[in-house]
Structure formats: structure tokens, C-alpha cells
JSON list of C-alpha atoms in Angstrom, two decimals:
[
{"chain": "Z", "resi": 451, "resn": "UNK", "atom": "CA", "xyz": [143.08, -8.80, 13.43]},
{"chain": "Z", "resi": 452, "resn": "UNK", "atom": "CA", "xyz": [140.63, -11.14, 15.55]},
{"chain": "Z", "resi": 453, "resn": "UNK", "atom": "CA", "xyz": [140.75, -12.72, 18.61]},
{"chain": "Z", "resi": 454, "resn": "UNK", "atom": "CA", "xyz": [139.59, -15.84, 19.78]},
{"chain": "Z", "resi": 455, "resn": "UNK", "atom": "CA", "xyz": [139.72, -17.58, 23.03]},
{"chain": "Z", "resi": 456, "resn": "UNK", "atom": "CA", "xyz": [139.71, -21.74, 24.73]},
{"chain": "Z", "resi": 457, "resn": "UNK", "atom": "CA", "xyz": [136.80, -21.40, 27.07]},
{"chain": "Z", "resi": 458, "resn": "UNK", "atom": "CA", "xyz": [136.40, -22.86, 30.89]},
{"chain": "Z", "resi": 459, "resn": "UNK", "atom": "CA", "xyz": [133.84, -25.45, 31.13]},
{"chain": "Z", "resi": 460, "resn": "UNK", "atom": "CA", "xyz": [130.81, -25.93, 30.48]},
{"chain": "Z", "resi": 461, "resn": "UNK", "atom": "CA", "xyz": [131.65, -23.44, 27.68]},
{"chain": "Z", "resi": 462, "resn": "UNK", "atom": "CA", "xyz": [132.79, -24.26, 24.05]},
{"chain": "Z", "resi": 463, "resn": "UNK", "atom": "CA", "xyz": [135.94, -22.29, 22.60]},
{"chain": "Z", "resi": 464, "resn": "UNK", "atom": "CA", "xyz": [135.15, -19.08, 21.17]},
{"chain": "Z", "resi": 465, "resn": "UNK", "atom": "CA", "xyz": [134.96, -18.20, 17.51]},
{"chain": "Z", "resi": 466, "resn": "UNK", "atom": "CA", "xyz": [135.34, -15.49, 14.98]},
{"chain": "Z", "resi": 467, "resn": "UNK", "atom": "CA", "xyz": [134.95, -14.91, 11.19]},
{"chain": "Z", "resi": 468, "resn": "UNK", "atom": "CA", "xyz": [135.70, -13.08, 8.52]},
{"chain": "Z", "resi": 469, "resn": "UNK", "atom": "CA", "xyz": [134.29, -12.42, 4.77]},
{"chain": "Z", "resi": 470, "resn": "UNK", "atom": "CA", "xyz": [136.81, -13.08, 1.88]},
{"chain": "Z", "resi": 471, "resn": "UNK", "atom": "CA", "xyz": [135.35, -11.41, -1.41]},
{"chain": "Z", "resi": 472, "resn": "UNK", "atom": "CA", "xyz": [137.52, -10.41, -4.51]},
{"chain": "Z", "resi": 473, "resn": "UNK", "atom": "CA", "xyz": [137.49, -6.80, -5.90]},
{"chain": "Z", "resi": 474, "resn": "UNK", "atom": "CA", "xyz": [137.37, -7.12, -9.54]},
{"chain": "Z", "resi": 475, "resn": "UNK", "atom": "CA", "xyz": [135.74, -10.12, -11.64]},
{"chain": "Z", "resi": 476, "resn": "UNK", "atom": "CA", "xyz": [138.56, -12.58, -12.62]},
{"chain": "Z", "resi": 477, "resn": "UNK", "atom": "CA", "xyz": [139.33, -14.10, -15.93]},
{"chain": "Z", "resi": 478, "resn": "UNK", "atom": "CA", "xyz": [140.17, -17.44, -14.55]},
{"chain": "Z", "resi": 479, "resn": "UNK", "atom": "CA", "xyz": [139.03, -19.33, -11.60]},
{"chain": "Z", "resi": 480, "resn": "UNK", "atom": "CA", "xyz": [140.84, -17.98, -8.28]},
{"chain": "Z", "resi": 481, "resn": "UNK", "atom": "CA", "xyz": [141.95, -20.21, -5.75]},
{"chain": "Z", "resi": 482, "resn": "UNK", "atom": "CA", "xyz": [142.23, -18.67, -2.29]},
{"chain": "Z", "resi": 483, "resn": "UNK", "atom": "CA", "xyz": [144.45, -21.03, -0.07]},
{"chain": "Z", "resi": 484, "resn": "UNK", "atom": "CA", "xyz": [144.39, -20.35, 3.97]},
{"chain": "Z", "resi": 485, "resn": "UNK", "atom": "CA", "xyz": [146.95, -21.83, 5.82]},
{"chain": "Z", "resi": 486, "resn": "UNK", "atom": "CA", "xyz": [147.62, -21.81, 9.72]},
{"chain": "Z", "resi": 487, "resn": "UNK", "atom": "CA", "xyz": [151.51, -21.39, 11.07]},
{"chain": "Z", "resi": 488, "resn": "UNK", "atom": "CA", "xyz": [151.69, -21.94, 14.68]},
{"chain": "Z", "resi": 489, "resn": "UNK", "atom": "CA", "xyz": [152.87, -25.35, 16.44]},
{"chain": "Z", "resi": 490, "resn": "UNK", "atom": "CA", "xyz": [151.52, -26.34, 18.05]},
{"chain": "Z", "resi": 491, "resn": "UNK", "atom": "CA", "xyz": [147.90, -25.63, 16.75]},
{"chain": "Z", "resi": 492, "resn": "UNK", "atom": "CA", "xyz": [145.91, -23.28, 18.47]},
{"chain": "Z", "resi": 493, "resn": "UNK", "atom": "CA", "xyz": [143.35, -21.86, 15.78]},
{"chain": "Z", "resi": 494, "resn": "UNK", "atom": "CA", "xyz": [142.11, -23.71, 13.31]},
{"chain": "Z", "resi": 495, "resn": "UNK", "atom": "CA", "xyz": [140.03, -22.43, 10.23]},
{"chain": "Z", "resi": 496, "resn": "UNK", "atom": "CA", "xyz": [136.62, -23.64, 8.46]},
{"chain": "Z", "resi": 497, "resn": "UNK", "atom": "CA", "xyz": [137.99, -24.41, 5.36]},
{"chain": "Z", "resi": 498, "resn": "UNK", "atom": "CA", "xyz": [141.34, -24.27, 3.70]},
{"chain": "Z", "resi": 499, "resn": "UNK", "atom": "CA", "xyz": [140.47, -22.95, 0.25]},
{"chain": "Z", "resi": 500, "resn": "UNK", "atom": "CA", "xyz": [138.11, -20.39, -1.32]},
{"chain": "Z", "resi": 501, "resn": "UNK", "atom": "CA", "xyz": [136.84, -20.31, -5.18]},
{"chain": "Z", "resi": 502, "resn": "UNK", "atom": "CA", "xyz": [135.92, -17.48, -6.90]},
{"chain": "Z", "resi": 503, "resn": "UNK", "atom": "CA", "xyz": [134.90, -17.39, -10.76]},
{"chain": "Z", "resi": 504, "resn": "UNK", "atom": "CA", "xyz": [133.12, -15.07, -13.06]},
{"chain": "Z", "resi": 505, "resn": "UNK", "atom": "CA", "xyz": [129.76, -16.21, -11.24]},
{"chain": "Z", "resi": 506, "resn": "UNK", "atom": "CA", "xyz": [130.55, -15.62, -7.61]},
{"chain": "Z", "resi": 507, "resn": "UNK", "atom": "CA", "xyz": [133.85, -13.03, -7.32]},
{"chain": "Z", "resi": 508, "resn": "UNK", "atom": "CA", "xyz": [131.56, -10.62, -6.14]},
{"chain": "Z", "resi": 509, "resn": "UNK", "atom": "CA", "xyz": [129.58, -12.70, -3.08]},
{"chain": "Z", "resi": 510, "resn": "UNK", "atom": "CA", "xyz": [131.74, -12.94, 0.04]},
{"chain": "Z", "resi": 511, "resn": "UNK", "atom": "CA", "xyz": [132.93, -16.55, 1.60]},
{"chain": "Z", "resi": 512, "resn": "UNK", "atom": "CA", "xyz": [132.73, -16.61, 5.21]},
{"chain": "Z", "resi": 513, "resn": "UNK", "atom": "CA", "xyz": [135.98, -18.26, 6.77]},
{"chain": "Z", "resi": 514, "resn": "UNK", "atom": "CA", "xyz": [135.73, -19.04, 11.03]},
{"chain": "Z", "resi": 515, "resn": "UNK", "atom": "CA", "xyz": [138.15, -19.29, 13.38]},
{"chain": "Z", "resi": 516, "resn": "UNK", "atom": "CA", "xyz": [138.12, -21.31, 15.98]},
{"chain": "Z", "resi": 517, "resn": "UNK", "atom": "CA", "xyz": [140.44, -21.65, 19.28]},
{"chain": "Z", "resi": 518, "resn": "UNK", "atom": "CA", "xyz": [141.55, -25.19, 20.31]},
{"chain": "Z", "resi": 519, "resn": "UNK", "atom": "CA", "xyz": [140.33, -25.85, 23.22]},
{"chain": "Z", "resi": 520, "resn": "UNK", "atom": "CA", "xyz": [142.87, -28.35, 24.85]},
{"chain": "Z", "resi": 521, "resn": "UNK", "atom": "CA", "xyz": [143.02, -29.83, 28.53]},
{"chain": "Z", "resi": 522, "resn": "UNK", "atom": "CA", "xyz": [146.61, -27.32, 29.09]},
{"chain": "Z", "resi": 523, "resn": "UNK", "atom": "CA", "xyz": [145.73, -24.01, 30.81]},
{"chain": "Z", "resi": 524, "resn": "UNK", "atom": "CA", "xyz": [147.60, -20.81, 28.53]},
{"chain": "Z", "resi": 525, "resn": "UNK", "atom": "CA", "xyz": [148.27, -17.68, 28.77]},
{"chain": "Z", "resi": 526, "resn": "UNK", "atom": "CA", "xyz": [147.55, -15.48, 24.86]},
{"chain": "Z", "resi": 527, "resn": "UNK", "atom": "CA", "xyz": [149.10, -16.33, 21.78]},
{"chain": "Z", "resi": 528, "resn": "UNK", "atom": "CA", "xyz": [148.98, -15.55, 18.32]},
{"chain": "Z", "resi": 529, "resn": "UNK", "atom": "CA", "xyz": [148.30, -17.10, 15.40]},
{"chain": "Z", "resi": 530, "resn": "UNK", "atom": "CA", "xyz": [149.83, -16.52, 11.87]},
{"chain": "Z", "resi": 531, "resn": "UNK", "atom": "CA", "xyz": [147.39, -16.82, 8.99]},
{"chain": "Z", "resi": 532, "resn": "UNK", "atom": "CA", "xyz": [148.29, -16.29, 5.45]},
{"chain": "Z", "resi": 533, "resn": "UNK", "atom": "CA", "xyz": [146.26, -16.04, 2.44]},
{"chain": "Z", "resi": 534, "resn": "UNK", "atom": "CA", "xyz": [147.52, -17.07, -1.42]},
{"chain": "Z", "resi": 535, "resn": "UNK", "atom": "CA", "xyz": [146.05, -16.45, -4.66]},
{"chain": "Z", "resi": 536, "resn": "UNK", "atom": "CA", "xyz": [146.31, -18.69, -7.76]},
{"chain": "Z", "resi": 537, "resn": "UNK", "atom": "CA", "xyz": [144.04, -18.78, -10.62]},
{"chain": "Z", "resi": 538, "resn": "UNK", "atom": "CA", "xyz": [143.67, -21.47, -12.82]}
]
């Protein structure tokens, strides 16, 4: 769980990250895809997919959230992000 926030000028909308790292070393190349539910879009993510092989399973991949910071004054809301594996 993280939280992050549009900002009142002159400040930037806040961010947050987190460290994706697998547990064990894979046999095939693991592709971890992130994807954002929420319409309309108020987080968006660094990147969208994470690799992990027999060389780098063990070294974390940092992934940031960011709010969207839009001209419409809001109240909280959530953000659903999910996380699939498939290895190749």
C-alpha cells in the first residue's frame, strides 16, 4: 500500500516507489507486467514491464508511482495495480 498525492502549485505531484525482486532464480526469462485500472487515470507507473533472468532475479527493479496532476480539484482515490508473471 502507497500513497501518492496531485500537489498545489508551484509544487510537482508527489511520488512513491517500490522494489520488485524475485525469490528464487528462474529457469526462463520472467516477464513482470504492471498494469494500472482506474478511469480515469490518476497514477501512472515508470515502466510497464520488469525482466528478470538467471543474471539479475536476485537485484531489485525500482517501479515509481506517480499522481496525475490535472487542472480538476479531488478529493482521495485509489488506484488498482496488478502485477503478472510470464516466463518465456
Amino acid at each position: 500500500s502507497t500513497s501518492v498525492n496531485e500537489a498545489t502549485p508551484p509544487l510537482s505531484a508527489d511520488t512513491d516507489t517500490y522494489d520488485v525482486v524475485l525469490t528464487s532464480e528462474p529457469t526462463d526469462t520472467v516477464t513482470i507486467t504492471i498494469s494500472v485500472f482506474e478511469t480515469p487515470v490518476q497514477t501512472t507507473v515508470s515502466v510497464t514491464t520488469l525482466t528478470f533472468d538467471n543474471s539479475n532475479w536476485d537485484a531489485a527493479q525500482t517501479v515509481t508511482l506517480t499522481a496525475v496532476d490535472d487542472a480538476v480539484v479531488e478529493g482521495a482515490h485509489s488506484s488498482l495495480i496488478t502485477h503478472s508473471a510470464a516466463s518465456t
